């Protein structure tokens, strides 16, 4: 008899060890089945530790994603608007799944969160590392009556909403690196991927995907400096369900305002969190690398960079801080 991975995770303590035989008895399976599922969970990145003669335990508490717990963080009005809130155990990617649902007429403010992504995606086709054990993999669908051209700056709006949601949960010191990375001390905490669909002239929709490092194992392979919420919070991170609930609330409020007033309503708010402002940067665009000084964003959310006496704007580019 096989074991459901969620059932085994729920049976593992983090304040002591439990033997394989005790787990087998409690779950009604063989010790061999317990061992097999433990190895499968470890392969997915679960923080399962083992000690000969003692058994198994979790390196930290595992809070399962829970639809009801997430919904408790929403206002009564928003609960009525969020008709589809899906919690998945394993999925290819929350963005990919929600893009499929959007094409099949999923309602506005549909949300998908997952414990595991097998094919998580970041900006410019990069893979988003998605180990099991405490991170947030999240996507929200927003429908717009206007066309895609009206959505310039939406990824920055999502970034501002994410920063505010983190503040709600007691995580400060965070800022935004244009266009869609959330950093602390030049280390990446979260990323945003916005993908559009529908009609160019309207109506259209956006799937806003967000990955947040809540707890990352030490051995994870990431090709840039990174940080997780656990290390920022003294190893006592806020609950993932609370964080997701605040994120839904803040995204709904911010995108409502974006629909009503456009990006202009967020230009100053971005300036308050802008980590590139007045820093020397390298801009990788159109096959060239240009050096300049970042100078905020324009009314559409495009990055302004001063190259000597000339000011250029970039709607899409790779930007890195020039080390001196």
Coordinates of C-alpha atoms in Angstrom, one line a residue, residues 23-320:
X23 CA 5.2 5.8 11.1
X24 CA 4.3 2.5 9.4
X25 CA 2.0 1.5 12.2
X26 CA 0.3 4.9 12.3
X27 CA -0.2 5.1 8.5
X28 CA -1.1 1.4 8.0
X29 CA 1.8 0.5 5.7
X30 CA 5.1 -1.3 5.8
X31 CA 8.4 0.2 6.9
X32 CA 9.7 -0.2 3.4
X33 CA 6.8 1.9 2.1
X34 CA 7.7 4.6 4.6
X35 CA 11.4 4.6 3.5
X36 CA 10.4 4.8 -0.1
X37 CA 8.1 7.8 0.4
X38 CA 10.7 9.5 2.6
X39 CA 13.2 9.2 -0.2
X40 CA 10.7 10.5 -2.7
X41 CA 10.0 13.6 -0.5
X42 CA 13.7 14.3 -0.1
X43 CA 14.1 14.2 -3.9
X44 CA 11.4 16.9 -4.1
X45 CA 13.3 19.1 -1.6
X46 CA 11.4 18.3 1.6
X47 CA 13.4 19.0 4.7
X48 CA 13.3 15.4 6.1
X49 CA 16.2 14.5 8.3
X50 CA 17.1 11.0 9.5
X51 CA 19.2 9.5 12.3
X52 CA 20.1 5.9 12.8
X53 CA 18.3 4.5 15.8
X54 CA 16.1 7.5 16.1
X55 CA 14.0 7.8 13.0
X56 CA 12.9 10.8 11.0
X57 CA 11.9 14.4 11.6
X58 CA 11.4 17.7 9.7
X59 CA 14.1 20.3 9.9
X60 CA 11.4 22.9 10.3
X61 CA 7.6 23.0 10.8
X62 CA 5.6 22.3 7.7
X63 CA 2.5 24.4 7.2
X64 CA 0.3 22.9 4.5
X65 CA -1.4 25.2 2.1
X66 CA -5.0 25.5 3.0
X67 CA -7.8 27.1 1.1
X68 CA -9.9 28.1 4.1
X69 CA -6.9 29.6 6.0
X70 CA -6.0 31.7 2.9
X71 CA -9.6 32.9 2.6
X72 CA -9.6 34.0 6.2
X73 CA -7.1 36.7 5.3
X74 CA -9.4 38.3 2.7
X75 CA -12.0 41.0 3.3
X76 CA -15.7 39.9 3.1
X77 CA -16.0 41.8 -0.2
X78 CA -13.0 40.1 -1.8
X79 CA -14.1 36.7 -0.6
X80 CA -17.2 37.1 -2.8
X81 CA -15.1 38.1 -5.8
X82 CA -12.5 35.3 -5.5
X83 CA -14.6 32.4 -6.8
X84 CA -11.8 30.1 -7.8
X85 CA -9.0 29.5 -5.3
X86 CA -7.2 26.3 -6.1
X87 CA -4.6 24.6 -3.9
X88 CA -2.6 22.0 -5.8
X89 CA -0.1 19.4 -4.4
X90 CA 2.0 19.3 -7.6
X91 CA 1.7 21.1 -10.9
X92 CA 3.8 22.0 -13.9
X93 CA 3.7 25.7 -13.1
X94 CA 1.0 27.8 -11.6
X95 CA 1.2 30.3 -14.4
X96 CA 0.9 27.6 -17.1
X97 CA -2.1 26.1 -15.4
X98 CA -3.8 29.4 -14.9
X99 CA -3.2 30.4 -18.6
X100 CA -5.0 27.2 -19.6
X101 CA -7.8 28.1 -17.2
X102 CA -8.0 31.7 -18.5
X103 CA -8.4 30.4 -22.1
X104 CA -11.3 28.2 -20.8
X105 CA -13.1 31.3 -19.3
X106 CA -11.9 31.1 -15.7
X107 CA -13.4 34.1 -13.8
X108 CA -11.5 37.3 -12.8
X109 CA -9.3 36.9 -9.7
X110 CA -8.9 33.2 -10.0
X111 CA -5.9 32.0 -8.0
X112 CA -3.7 28.9 -8.1
X113 CA -1.1 28.0 -5.5
X114 CA 1.0 24.8 -5.3
X115 CA 3.2 23.0 -3.0
X116 CA 5.5 21.8 -5.8
X117 CA 6.2 23.1 -9.4
X118 CA 7.8 20.6 -11.8
X119 CA 8.4 23.3 -14.4
X120 CA 8.4 26.7 -12.6
X121 CA 9.2 29.6 -14.9
X122 CA 10.8 32.9 -14.3
X123 CA 11.5 35.9 -16.5
X124 CA 13.0 35.4 -20.0
X125 CA 12.4 31.6 -19.8
X126 CA 14.5 31.0 -16.8
X127 CA 13.5 28.1 -14.5
X128 CA 12.2 29.0 -11.1
X129 CA 13.7 26.7 -8.4
X130 CA 10.7 25.0 -6.7
X131 CA 11.7 22.7 -3.9
X132 CA 9.1 21.3 -1.5
X133 CA 9.3 22.6 2.0
X134 CA 7.9 26.0 2.5
X135 CA 8.1 28.4 -0.5
X136 CA 5.2 30.2 -2.2
X137 CA 4.3 29.4 -5.9
X138 CA 1.4 31.6 -6.8
X139 CA -0.6 32.9 -9.8
X140 CA -3.5 35.2 -10.0
X141 CA -5.7 35.9 -13.1
X142 CA -6.8 39.5 -13.7
X143 CA -9.2 40.4 -16.6
X144 CA -9.2 43.8 -18.2
X145 CA -11.8 45.5 -20.4
X146 CA -9.1 47.4 -22.3
X147 CA -6.4 46.2 -24.6
X148 CA -2.9 45.0 -23.9
X149 CA -1.3 48.4 -24.6
X150 CA -3.1 49.7 -21.5
X151 CA -1.2 47.3 -19.2
X152 CA 2.2 48.9 -19.4
X153 CA 3.6 49.0 -15.9
X154 CA 1.5 46.2 -14.6
X155 CA 4.5 44.1 -13.4
X156 CA 5.7 47.1 -11.3
X157 CA 2.2 47.4 -9.8
X158 CA 2.3 43.7 -8.9
X159 CA 5.7 44.3 -7.3
X160 CA 4.4 47.2 -5.2
X161 CA 1.5 45.0 -4.0
X162 CA 4.0 42.2 -3.1
X163 CA 6.2 44.6 -1.1
X164 CA 3.1 45.8 0.8
X165 CA 2.0 42.2 1.4
X166 CA 5.4 41.4 2.9
X167 CA 5.2 44.5 5.1
X168 CA 1.8 43.3 6.3
X169 CA 3.5 40.1 7.4
X170 CA 6.4 41.9 9.2
X171 CA 9.0 41.6 6.5
X172 CA 10.7 45.0 5.9
X173 CA 13.9 46.2 4.2
X174 CA 12.6 44.9 0.9
X175 CA 12.8 46.9 -2.3
X176 CA 12.1 46.6 -6.1
X177 CA 14.7 46.1 -8.8
X178 CA 13.1 47.1 -12.1
X179 CA 11.0 45.6 -13.6
X180 CA 10.0 42.8 -11.4
X181 CA 12.4 41.5 -8.7
X182 CA 12.1 41.9 -5.0
X183 CA 15.4 42.2 -3.3
X184 CA 16.9 42.6 0.2
X185 CA 20.5 43.9 0.3
X186 CA 21.0 43.0 -3.4
X187 CA 19.8 39.4 -2.8
X188 CA 16.7 38.1 -4.5
X189 CA 13.7 37.3 -2.3
X190 CA 10.9 37.0 -4.9
X191 CA 10.2 37.3 -8.6
X192 CA 7.3 38.2 -10.7
X193 CA 6.3 36.9 -14.2
X194 CA 3.3 38.6 -15.9
X195 CA 1.9 36.9 -19.0
X196 CA -0.8 38.3 -21.2
X197 CA -3.6 36.9 -23.3
X198 CA -6.8 37.9 -25.0
X199 CA -7.3 40.6 -27.7
X200 CA -4.7 43.3 -28.4
X201 CA -7.4 45.9 -28.5
X202 CA -9.4 44.3 -25.7
X203 CA -10.6 42.7 -23.7
X204 CA -7.5 40.9 -22.4
X205 CA -6.2 39.3 -19.3
X206 CA -3.0 39.0 -17.3
X207 CA -1.7 36.0 -15.3
X208 CA 0.5 37.4 -12.5
X209 CA 2.9 34.7 -11.3
X210 CA 4.9 35.2 -8.1
X211 CA 7.5 33.0 -6.5
X212 CA 8.7 33.8 -2.9
X213 CA 11.6 32.3 -1.1
X214 CA 10.2 31.4 2.3
X215 CA 12.6 28.7 3.2
X216 CA 15.4 27.5 0.9
X217 CA 17.7 24.5 1.6
X218 CA 21.4 25.3 1.8
X219 CA 22.3 23.1 -1.1
X220 CA 19.9 24.6 -3.7
X221 CA 21.5 25.6 -7.0
X222 CA 20.6 29.3 -7.8
X223 CA 22.8 31.3 -10.1
X224 CA 22.5 34.6 -8.2
X225 CA 22.6 35.9 -4.7
X226 CA 19.4 35.1 -2.8
X227 CA 17.7 35.3 0.6
X228 CA 14.7 33.8 2.1
X229 CA 12.0 35.1 4.5
X230 CA 13.1 32.6 7.3
X231 CA 16.5 34.2 7.5
X232 CA 15.0 37.7 7.6
X233 CA 12.6 36.8 10.3
X234 CA 15.0 35.1 12.7
X235 CA 13.9 31.6 11.6
X236 CA 10.3 32.4 12.5
X237 CA 8.7 33.3 9.1
X238 CA 5.0 34.2 8.8
X239 CA 2.7 31.5 7.8
X240 CA 2.5 30.8 4.1
X241 CA -1.4 30.9 4.2
X242 CA -1.3 34.3 5.7
X243 CA 1.3 35.6 3.2
X244 CA -0.8 34.3 0.3
X245 CA -4.0 35.8 1.7
X246 CA -2.3 39.2 2.1
X247 CA -0.9 38.9 -1.4
X248 CA -4.3 38.3 -3.0
X249 CA -5.8 41.2 -1.0
X250 CA -3.0 43.6 -2.0
X251 CA -3.0 42.5 -5.7
X252 CA -6.8 42.9 -5.9
X253 CA -6.7 46.4 -4.4
X254 CA -3.7 47.5 -6.5
X255 CA -5.0 46.2 -9.8
X256 CA -8.4 47.8 -9.1
X257 CA -6.6 51.1 -8.7
X258 CA -4.6 50.4 -11.8
X259 CA -7.8 49.8 -13.9
X260 CA -9.2 53.1 -12.6
X261 CA -6.2 55.4 -12.8
X262 CA -3.4 53.6 -14.8
X263 CA 0.2 53.4 -13.9
X264 CA 0.4 57.1 -13.1
X265 CA -1.1 56.4 -9.6
X266 CA 1.9 54.2 -8.8
X267 CA 4.9 56.2 -10.2
X268 CA 5.7 57.8 -6.9
X269 CA 5.1 54.6 -4.9
X270 CA 7.6 52.8 -7.1
X271 CA 10.1 55.6 -6.4
X272 CA 9.8 54.8 -2.7
X273 CA 11.0 51.3 -3.3
X274 CA 13.3 51.7 -6.3
X275 CA 16.6 50.0 -5.6
X276 CA 18.2 51.2 -8.9
X277 CA 17.6 54.9 -8.4
X278 CA 20.7 57.0 -9.1
X279 CA 22.9 53.8 -9.2
X280 CA 25.4 53.1 -12.0
X281 CA 23.9 50.3 -14.1
X282 CA 24.7 48.2 -17.1
X283 CA 21.7 47.9 -19.6
X284 CA 21.7 44.8 -21.8
X285 CA 19.3 45.6 -24.7
X286 CA 19.1 44.9 -28.4
X287 CA 22.4 43.0 -28.4
X288 CA 24.4 45.9 -26.8
X289 CA 25.6 46.7 -23.3
X290 CA 25.3 50.3 -22.3
X291 CA 26.5 52.0 -19.1
X292 CA 24.5 54.7 -17.4
X293 CA 22.7 55.9 -14.3
X294 CA 19.2 54.7 -13.5
X295 CA 16.8 57.6 -13.1
X296 CA 13.4 56.1 -12.1
X297 CA 10.6 55.2 -14.5
X298 CA 8.3 57.2 -16.8
X299 CA 4.5 57.4 -16.8
X300 CA 4.3 54.0 -18.5
X301 CA 6.7 52.2 -16.1
X302 CA 9.6 52.2 -18.6
X303 CA 13.1 52.5 -17.0
X304 CA 14.8 55.9 -17.5
X305 CA 18.6 55.7 -17.8
X306 CA 21.0 58.7 -18.2
X307 CA 23.8 58.0 -20.6
X308 CA 25.9 61.1 -20.2
X309 CA 23.7 64.0 -21.4
X310 CA 21.2 61.7 -23.1
X311 CA 18.2 60.1 -21.3
X312 CA 17.0 56.8 -22.8
X313 CA 13.9 54.8 -21.8
X314 CA 13.7 51.0 -21.8
X315 CA 10.4 49.0 -21.9
X316 CA 12.3 45.7 -21.7
X317 CA 15.9 45.0 -20.8
X318 CA 18.3 43.2 -18.5
X319 CA 19.7 45.6 -16.0
X320 CA 22.6 44.9 -13.6

